PDB file of C-alpha atoms in Angstrom:
ATOM      1  CA  UNK A   1     -28.245  45.133 -39.108  1.00  0.00           C
ATOM      2  CA  UNK A   2     -26.467  44.971 -42.309  1.00  0.00           C
ATOM      3  CA  UNK A   3     -28.250  47.984 -43.477  1.00  0.00           C
ATOM      4  CA  UNK A   4     -26.818  50.066 -40.675  1.00  0.00           C
ATOM      5  CA  UNK A   5     -23.354  49.069 -41.004  1.00  0.00           C
ATOM      6  CA  UNK A   6     -24.104  50.260 -44.797  1.00  0.00           C
ATOM      7  CA  UNK A   7     -24.973  53.460 -43.802  1.00  0.00           C
ATOM      8  CA  UNK A   8     -22.227  54.065 -41.183  1.00  0.00           C
ATOM      9  CA  UNK A   9     -19.946  52.855 -44.256  1.00  0.00           C
ATOM     10  CA  UNK A  10     -21.668  55.338 -46.434  1.00  0.00           C
ATOM     11  CA  UNK A  11     -21.452  58.053 -43.558  1.00  0.00           C
ATOM     12  CA  UNK A  12     -17.751  57.489 -43.081  1.00  0.00           C
ATOM     13  CA  UNK A  13     -16.507  57.301 -46.766  1.00  0.00           C
ATOM     14  CA  UNK A  14     -18.709  60.730 -47.290  1.00  0.00           C
ATOM     15  CA  UNK A  15     -16.723  62.444 -44.204  1.00  0.00           C
ATOM     16  CA  UNK A  16     -13.386  61.086 -45.846  1.00  0.00           C
ATOM     17  CA  UNK A  17     -14.808  62.928 -49.034  1.00  0.00           C
ATOM     18  CA  UNK A  18     -15.921  66.198 -47.037  1.00  0.00           C
ATOM     19  CA  UNK A  19     -12.351  66.449 -45.011  1.00  0.00           C
ATOM     20  CA  UNK A  20     -10.544  65.832 -48.188  1.00  0.00           C
ATOM     21  CA  UNK A  21     -12.171  68.602 -50.173  1.00  0.00           C
ATOM     22  CA  UNK A  22     -11.298  71.098 -47.047  1.00  0.00           C
ATOM     23  CA  UNK A  23      -7.812  69.966 -47.041  1.00  0.00           C
ATOM     24  CA  UNK A  24      -7.622  70.365 -51.156  1.00  0.00           C
ATOM     25  CA  UNK A  25      -8.884  74.024 -50.447  1.00  0.00           C
ATOM     26  CA  UNK A  26      -6.808  74.899 -47.572  1.00  0.00           C
ATOM     27  CA  UNK A  27      -3.760  73.639 -49.476  1.00  0.00           C
ATOM     28  CA  UNK A  28      -4.538  75.263 -52.611  1.00  0.00           C
ATOM     29  CA  UNK A  29      -5.153  78.580 -50.413  1.00  0.00           C
ATOM     30  CA  UNK A  30      -1.514  77.712 -49.243  1.00  0.00           C
ATOM     31  CA  UNK A  31      -0.296  77.568 -52.258  1.00  0.00           C
ATOM     32  CA  UNK A  32      -1.220  81.257 -53.152  1.00  0.00           C
ATOM     33  CA  UNK A  33      -1.136  82.887 -50.040  1.00  0.00           C
ATOM     34  CA  UNK A  34       1.781  80.990 -47.976  1.00  0.00           C
ATOM     35  CA  UNK A  35       4.469  83.437 -48.931  1.00  0.00           C
ATOM     36  CA  UNK A  36       2.492  86.255 -47.557  1.00  0.00           C
ATOM     37  CA  UNK A  37       1.996  84.496 -44.302  1.00  0.00           C
ATOM     38  CA  UNK A  38       6.032  83.683 -44.167  1.00  0.00           C
ATOM     39  CA  UNK A  39       6.227  87.444 -43.925  1.00  0.00           C
ATOM     40  CA  UNK A  40       4.935  86.974 -40.167  1.00  0.00           C
ATOM     41  CA  UNK A  41       5.959  83.693 -39.808  1.00  0.00           C
ATOM     42  CA  UNK A  42       9.130  83.441 -41.756  1.00  0.00           C
ATOM     43  CA  UNK A  43      10.173  79.522 -40.640  1.00  0.00           C
ATOM     44  CA  UNK A  44       7.177  78.495 -42.935  1.00  0.00           C
ATOM     45  CA  UNK A  45       8.484  79.385 -46.013  1.00  0.00           C
ATOM     46  CA  UNK A  46      10.066  75.572 -46.086  1.00  0.00           C
ATOM     47  CA  UNK A  47       7.040  74.445 -46.359  1.00  0.00           C
ATOM     48  CA  UNK A  48       5.596  77.020 -48.705  1.00  0.00           C
ATOM     49  CA  UNK A  49       8.657  75.950 -51.048  1.00  0.00           C
ATOM     50  CA  UNK A  50       7.296  72.504 -51.229  1.00  0.00           C
ATOM     51  CA  UNK A  51       3.937  73.369 -51.640  1.00  0.00           C
ATOM     52  CA  UNK A  52       4.635  75.365 -54.464  1.00  0.00           C
ATOM     53  CA  UNK A  53       6.948  72.977 -56.382  1.00  0.00           C
ATOM     54  CA  UNK A  54       4.267  70.322 -55.614  1.00  0.00           C
ATOM     55  CA  UNK A  55       1.920  72.531 -57.360  1.00  0.00           C
ATOM     56  CA  UNK A  56       4.185  73.501 -60.278  1.00  0.00           C
ATOM     57  CA  UNK A  57       5.123  69.780 -60.699  1.00  0.00           C
ATOM     58  CA  UNK A  58       1.362  68.680 -60.673  1.00  0.00           C
ATOM     59  CA  UNK A  59       0.274  71.390 -63.539  1.00  0.00           C
ATOM     60  CA  UNK A  60       3.432  70.911 -65.749  1.00  0.00           C
ATOM     61  CA  UNK A  61       3.850  67.240 -65.454  1.00  0.00           C
ATOM     62  CA  UNK A  62       0.435  66.312 -64.719  1.00  0.00           C
ATOM     63  CA  UNK A  63       1.440  64.291 -61.389  1.00  0.00           C
ATOM     64  CA  UNK A  64      -1.491  62.518 -59.937  1.00  0.00           C
ATOM     65  CA  UNK A  65      -2.992  64.408 -56.876  1.00  0.00           C
ATOM     66  CA  UNK A  66      -3.117  62.229 -53.620  1.00  0.00           C
ATOM     67  CA  UNK A  67      -5.601  64.135 -52.491  1.00  0.00           C
ATOM     68  CA  UNK A  68      -7.844  63.769 -55.714  1.00  0.00           C
ATOM     69  CA  UNK A  69      -7.119  59.964 -55.625  1.00  0.00           C
ATOM     70  CA  UNK A  70      -8.508  59.773 -52.080  1.00  0.00           C
ATOM     71  CA  UNK A  71     -11.369  61.834 -52.965  1.00  0.00           C
ATOM     72  CA  UNK A  72     -12.309  59.720 -55.828  1.00  0.00           C
ATOM     73  CA  UNK A  73     -11.872  56.813 -53.457  1.00  0.00           C
ATOM     74  CA  UNK A  74     -14.150  58.153 -50.687  1.00  0.00           C
ATOM     75  CA  UNK A  75     -16.675  58.942 -53.509  1.00  0.00           C
ATOM     76  CA  UNK A  76     -16.985  55.450 -54.806  1.00  0.00           C
ATOM     77  CA  UNK A  77     -17.357  54.342 -51.243  1.00  0.00           C
ATOM     78  CA  UNK A  78     -19.721  56.881 -50.203  1.00  0.00           C
ATOM     79  CA  UNK A  79     -21.829  56.117 -53.744  1.00  0.00           C
ATOM     80  CA  UNK A  80     -21.419  59.667 -55.089  1.00  0.00           C
ATOM     81  CA  UNK A  81     -20.770  60.730 -58.531  1.00  0.00           C
ATOM     82  CA  UNK A  82     -17.327  60.783 -59.598  1.00  0.00           C
ATOM     83  CA  UNK A  83     -15.072  63.386 -60.059  1.00  0.00           C
ATOM     84  CA  UNK A  84     -14.605  64.554 -63.830  1.00  0.00           C
ATOM     85  CA  UNK A  85     -11.191  63.062 -65.149  1.00  0.00           C
ATOM     86  CA  UNK A  86      -9.630  66.660 -64.854  1.00  0.00           C
ATOM     87  CA  UNK A  87     -10.092  66.257 -61.275  1.00  0.00           C
ATOM     88  CA  UNK A  88     -10.550  68.668 -58.164  1.00  0.00           C
ATOM     89  CA  UNK A  89      -9.876  71.784 -59.516  1.00  0.00           C
ATOM     90  CA  UNK A  90     -11.651  71.140 -62.663  1.00  0.00           C
ATOM     91  CA  UNK A  91     -14.898  70.200 -60.815  1.00  0.00           C
ATOM     92  CA  UNK A  92     -14.805  72.490 -57.721  1.00  0.00           C
ATOM     93  CA  UNK A  93     -12.579  76.083 -58.979  1.00  0.00           C
ATOM     94  CA  UNK A  94     -12.496  75.944 -63.085  1.00  0.00           C
ATOM     95  CA  UNK A  95     -16.148  76.693 -64.370  1.00  0.00           C
ATOM     96  CA  UNK A  96     -17.203  77.761 -60.872  1.00  0.00           C
ATOM     97  CA  UNK A  97     -15.079  80.305 -59.498  1.00  0.00           C
ATOM     98  CA  UNK A  98     -13.627  81.981 -62.823  1.00  0.00           C
ATOM     99  CA  UNK A  99     -14.332  80.885 -66.739  1.00  0.00           C
ATOM    100  CA  UNK A 100     -12.909  78.088 -68.170  1.00  0.00           C
ATOM    101  CA  UNK A 101     -11.420  80.019 -70.694  1.00  0.00           C
ATOM    102  CA  UNK A 102      -9.224  81.851 -68.141  1.00  0.00           C
ATOM    103  CA  UNK A 103      -7.709  78.695 -66.436  1.00  0.00           C
ATOM    104  CA  UNK A 104      -3.935  79.757 -67.422  1.00  0.00           C
ATOM    105  CA  UNK A 105      -4.497  83.495 -66.598  1.00  0.00           C
ATOM    106  CA  UNK A 106      -5.628  82.240 -63.143  1.00  0.00           C
ATOM    107  CA  UNK A 107      -2.495  79.820 -62.730  1.00  0.00           C
ATOM    108  CA  UNK A 108      -0.490  82.985 -63.652  1.00  0.00           C
ATOM    109  CA  UNK A 109      -1.771  85.232 -61.384  1.00  0.00           C
ATOM    110  CA  UNK A 110      -1.183  82.508 -58.414  1.00  0.00           C
ATOM    111  CA  UNK A 111       2.100  82.169 -59.070  1.00  0.00           C
ATOM    112  CA  UNK A 112       2.641  85.891 -59.769  1.00  0.00           C
ATOM    113  CA  UNK A 113       1.280  86.427 -56.006  1.00  0.00           C
ATOM    114  CA  UNK A 114       3.677  83.587 -54.784  1.00  0.00           C
ATOM    115  CA  UNK A 115       6.578  85.039 -56.983  1.00  0.00           C
ATOM    116  CA  UNK A 116       5.722  88.821 -55.447  1.00  0.00           C
ATOM    117  CA  UNK A 117       5.616  87.529 -51.567  1.00  0.00           C
ATOM    118  CA  UNK A 118       8.823  85.498 -52.017  1.00  0.00           C
ATOM    119  CA  UNK A 119      10.428  88.847 -53.435  1.00  0.00           C
ATOM    120  CA  UNK A 120       9.744  90.867 -50.707  1.00  0.00           C
ATOM    121  CA  UNK A 121      10.550  88.073 -48.296  1.00  0.00           C
ATOM    122  CA  UNK A 122      13.842  87.825 -49.690  1.00  0.00           C
ATOM    123  CA  UNK A 123      14.282  91.418 -49.567  1.00  0.00           C
ATOM    124  CA  UNK A 124      13.115  91.415 -46.096  1.00  0.00           C
ATOM    125  CA  UNK A 125      15.651  88.909 -45.110  1.00  0.00           C
ATOM    126  CA  UNK A 126      18.569  90.383 -47.153  1.00  0.00           C
ATOM    127  CA  UNK A 127      18.114  93.994 -45.003  1.00  0.00           C
ATOM    128  CA  UNK A 128      17.710  92.063 -41.862  1.00  0.00           C
ATOM    129  CA  UNK A 129      21.104  90.402 -42.496  1.00  0.00           C
ATOM    130  CA  UNK A 130      22.762  93.603 -43.359  1.00  0.00           C
ATOM    131  CA  UNK A 131      21.272  95.158 -40.236  1.00  0.00           C
ATOM    132  CA  UNK A 132      22.898  92.466 -38.547  1.00  0.00           C
ATOM    133  CA  UNK A 133      19.530  91.295 -36.759  1.00  0.00           C
ATOM    134  CA  UNK A 134      19.526  88.081 -38.115  1.00  0.00           C
ATOM    135  CA  UNK A 135      22.463  85.269 -37.210  1.00  0.00           C
ATOM    136  CA  UNK A 136      23.245  81.878 -37.973  1.00  0.00           C
ATOM    137  CA  UNK A 137      24.452  80.619 -34.887  1.00  0.00           C
ATOM    138  CA  UNK A 138      23.245  82.396 -31.218  1.00  0.00           C
ATOM    139  CA  UNK A 139      25.214  85.261 -29.997  1.00  0.00           C
ATOM    140  CA  UNK A 140      25.143  83.240 -26.461  1.00  0.00           C
ATOM    141  CA  UNK A 141      23.566  86.225 -24.579  1.00  0.00           C
ATOM    142  CA  UNK A 142      20.289  84.242 -24.231  1.00  0.00           C
ATOM    143  CA  UNK A 143      20.357  81.513 -21.603  1.00  0.00           C
ATOM    144  CA  UNK A 144      17.860  79.074 -21.552  1.00  0.00           C
TER     145      UNK A 144
END
């Protein structure tokens, strides 16, 4: 019975690792394309701003990532190899999806995509504001 309880724990920890890795990839993907998604869903821009601020802060200030910490905890519980000291990006992206020497360029391209998406979003919002199709308060013509 002790062995089966241990097996359940290992599977649970491994599941934590798998889910955390998936969420981490989704977070990074949203960081890059979230501004473009806001073209379709403008109300999502607030969340995207928070994600970008976190991304910039984690790179610029070396803030520890809670997802990386959670993955490390899960890996330890599952008896898996630990992440390298540099964490998630160093393990799954740098040297895997792009050469190590290109890390700064990849960061710059990611944030250039963010800047481009926000610029277009700002232009669209300004145009809609000038056209009068965006109102700060409801015009009262809708009921409901």
